[in-house]
Amino acid sequence: KNEVEQSPQNLTAQEGEFITINCSYSVGISALHWLQQHPGGGIVSLFMLSSGKKKHGRLIATINIQEKHSSLHITASHPRDSAVYICAVRSRHNTDKLIFGTGTRLQVFP
Amino acid sequence: DTGVSQDPRHKITKRGQNVTFRCDPISEHNRLYWYRQTLGQGPEFLTYFQNEAQLEKSRLLSDRFSAERPKGSFSTLEIQRTEQGDSAMYLCASSLAGRWTDNEQFFGPGTRLTVL
């Protein structure tokens, strides 16, 4: 079992829909990242959080430390949101390396 | 552009050849990380540096792989005697680690390696 699991693996939506991507992890963490990866490979950091909730534009990220679960929400989705969204955690145990999920491929159709 | 840069962006090589990739971190960042991503998978950790010191290496980093950060600024990742299984995207990230920072990692565009 992977230490970081994401669901769903693939997601299609119509423009304007509300989207939720889930991330569960099994290790103790000091922080969790949500990352966006477009075709061509470049990774952009969307959020880094260790508790509660963060919002940036149409994106909202939440984390529940007790349940070891995080969600990324996209409100009013748009075709330009089409990308792979990756959850990554930073272990609490004296290391800075990130452990990544396999990603959720999102396609938003007009 | 003051972000993380990587060179080259693409590399095609024949099996058995050596390749070297370069990463230039954000200028004030003291930590630099290398990750590898194969098709359809999330990235996997390879190694990271604090300044010039290599602090951690993954078991994925076989003897054919070596990484350096000689002056605590740019880093190189060399793969000797490349194999087809080395074909992947090699990602570099950097961060500012310190008592009062959140140590967020920022990623470069990656180097895509294809071994024929």
mmCIF file of C-alpha atoms in Angstrom, chain B residues 13-112:
data_model
loop_
_atom_site.group_PDB
_atom_site.id
_atom_site.type_symbol
_atom_site.label_atom_id
_atom_site.label_comp_id
_atom_site.label_asym_id
_atom_site.label_seq_id
_atom_site.Cartn_x
_atom_site.Cartn_y
_atom_site.Cartn_z
ATOM 1 C CA THR B 13 20.759 9.101 -25.315
ATOM 2 C CA LYS B 14 21.742 5.594 -26.218
ATOM 3 C CA ARG B 15 21.940 2.838 -23.645
ATOM 4 C CA GLY B 16 25.341 2.735 -22.014
ATOM 5 C CA GLN B 17 26.104 6.437 -22.397
ATOM 6 C CA ASN B 18 26.651 8.799 -19.477
ATOM 7 C CA VAL B 19 24.432 11.839 -19.004
ATOM 8 C CA THR B 20 24.622 14.843 -16.705
ATOM 9 C CA PHE B 21 21.821 17.194 -15.730
ATOM 10 C CA ARG B 22 22.098 20.572 -14.063
ATOM 11 C CA CYS B 23 19.793 22.342 -11.655
ATOM 12 C CA ASP B 24 20.026 25.984 -10.605
ATOM 13 C CA PRO B 25 17.925 26.645 -7.504
ATOM 14 C CA ILE B 26 16.286 29.884 -6.425
ATOM 15 C CA SER B 27 19.250 31.981 -5.411
ATOM 16 C CA GLU B 28 18.831 32.240 -1.638
ATOM 17 C CA HIS B 29 17.608 28.664 -1.177
ATOM 18 C CA ASN B 30 19.875 26.428 0.877
ATOM 19 C CA ARG B 31 18.169 23.098 0.155
ATOM 20 C CA LEU B 32 18.050 21.342 -3.186
ATOM 21 C CA TYR B 33 16.181 18.141 -3.995
ATOM 22 C CA TRP B 34 16.204 15.675 -6.882
ATOM 23 C CA TYR B 35 13.162 13.567 -7.754
ATOM 24 C CA ARG B 36 12.425 11.135 -10.568
ATOM 25 C CA GLN B 37 9.032 10.661 -12.207
ATOM 26 C CA THR B 38 8.191 7.807 -14.538
ATOM 27 C CA LEU B 39 5.218 7.899 -16.864
ATOM 28 C CA GLY B 40 1.882 7.851 -15.070
ATOM 29 C CA GLN B 41 3.433 7.879 -11.613
ATOM 30 C CA GLY B 42 4.046 10.477 -8.971
ATOM 31 C CA PRO B 43 7.604 11.693 -8.430
ATOM 32 C CA GLU B 44 9.955 9.670 -6.204
ATOM 33 C CA PHE B 45 12.654 11.116 -3.997
ATOM 34 C CA LEU B 46 16.265 10.577 -5.043
ATOM 35 C CA THR B 47 18.440 12.810 -2.865
ATOM 36 C CA TYR B 48 18.721 16.209 -1.259
ATOM 37 C CA PHE B 49 21.366 18.700 -0.185
ATOM 38 C CA GLN B 50 21.653 21.354 2.431
ATOM 39 C CA ASN B 51 24.188 23.762 1.005
ATOM 40 C CA GLU B 52 26.944 21.470 -0.294
ATOM 41 C CA ALA B 53 26.213 18.564 2.056
ATOM 42 C CA GLN B 54 24.242 15.611 0.714
ATOM 43 C CA LEU B 55 21.906 14.835 3.611
ATOM 44 C CA GLU B 56 19.882 11.906 2.341
ATOM 45 C CA LYS B 57 19.958 9.449 -0.549
ATOM 46 C CA SER B 58 17.198 7.098 -1.615
ATOM 47 C CA ARG B 59 17.823 3.409 -2.170
ATOM 48 C CA LEU B 60 16.596 4.179 -5.694
ATOM 49 C CA LEU B 61 19.900 5.957 -6.253
ATOM 50 C CA SER B 62 22.037 3.103 -7.499
ATOM 51 C CA ASP B 63 25.812 3.236 -7.831
ATOM 52 C CA ARG B 64 25.352 4.524 -11.368
ATOM 53 C CA PHE B 65 23.811 7.726 -10.053
ATOM 54 C CA SER B 66 25.782 10.509 -8.431
ATOM 55 C CA ALA B 67 24.736 13.986 -7.409
ATOM 56 C CA GLU B 68 26.859 16.917 -6.352
ATOM 57 C CA ARG B 69 26.381 20.458 -5.174
ATOM 58 C CA PRO B 70 29.988 21.579 -4.920
ATOM 59 C CA LYS B 71 29.557 25.222 -3.921
ATOM 60 C CA GLY B 72 26.136 24.998 -2.380
ATOM 61 C CA SER B 73 24.499 26.656 -5.363
ATOM 62 C CA PHE B 74 23.801 24.659 -8.552
ATOM 63 C CA SER B 75 23.688 20.876 -8.524
ATOM 64 C CA THR B 76 24.464 18.180 -11.069
ATOM 65 C CA LEU B 77 22.988 14.712 -11.351
ATOM 66 C CA GLU B 78 25.020 12.222 -13.365
ATOM 67 C CA ILE B 79 23.843 8.846 -14.571
ATOM 68 C CA GLN B 80 26.546 6.494 -15.780
ATOM 69 C CA ARG B 81 25.975 3.599 -18.191
ATOM 70 C CA THR B 82 22.348 4.570 -18.765
ATOM 71 C CA GLU B 83 19.705 1.848 -19.023
ATOM 72 C CA GLN B 84 16.285 2.000 -20.642
ATOM 73 C CA GLY B 85 14.736 1.920 -17.164
ATOM 74 C CA ASP B 86 16.364 5.271 -16.442
ATOM 75 C CA SER B 87 13.978 6.939 -18.900
ATOM 76 C CA ALA B 88 11.997 9.383 -16.790
ATOM 77 C CA MET B 89 11.463 13.024 -15.924
ATOM 78 C CA TYR B 90 14.119 14.234 -13.490
ATOM 79 C CA LEU B 91 12.794 17.023 -11.317
ATOM 80 C CA CYS B 92 14.734 19.434 -9.170
ATOM 81 C CA ALA B 93 13.277 21.515 -6.350
ATOM 82 C CA SER B 94 14.708 23.999 -3.899
ATOM 83 C CA SER B 95 13.654 25.446 -0.579
ATOM 84 C CA LEU B 96 14.775 27.805 2.143
ATOM 85 C CA ALA B 97 15.102 25.841 5.364
ATOM 86 C CA GLY B 98 15.496 27.698 8.592
ATOM 87 C CA ARG B 99 13.995 28.243 11.986
ATOM 88 C CA TRP B 100 11.502 30.820 10.777
ATOM 89 C CA THR B 101 10.710 29.475 7.300
ATOM 90 C CA ASP B 102 8.120 26.955 6.169
ATOM 91 C CA ASN B 103 10.607 25.167 3.910
ATOM 92 C CA GLU B 104 8.224 25.061 0.965
ATOM 93 C CA GLN B 105 9.709 23.352 -2.069
ATOM 94 C CA PHE B 106 9.599 25.026 -5.479
ATOM 95 C CA PHE B 107 10.040 22.884 -8.564
ATOM 96 C CA GLY B 108 11.923 23.330 -11.796
ATOM 97 C CA PRO B 109 10.532 22.394 -15.227
ATOM 98 C CA GLY B 110 12.287 19.023 -15.233
ATOM 99 C CA THR B 111 14.649 17.224 -17.585
ATOM 100 C CA ARG B 112 13.036 14.486 -19.649
#
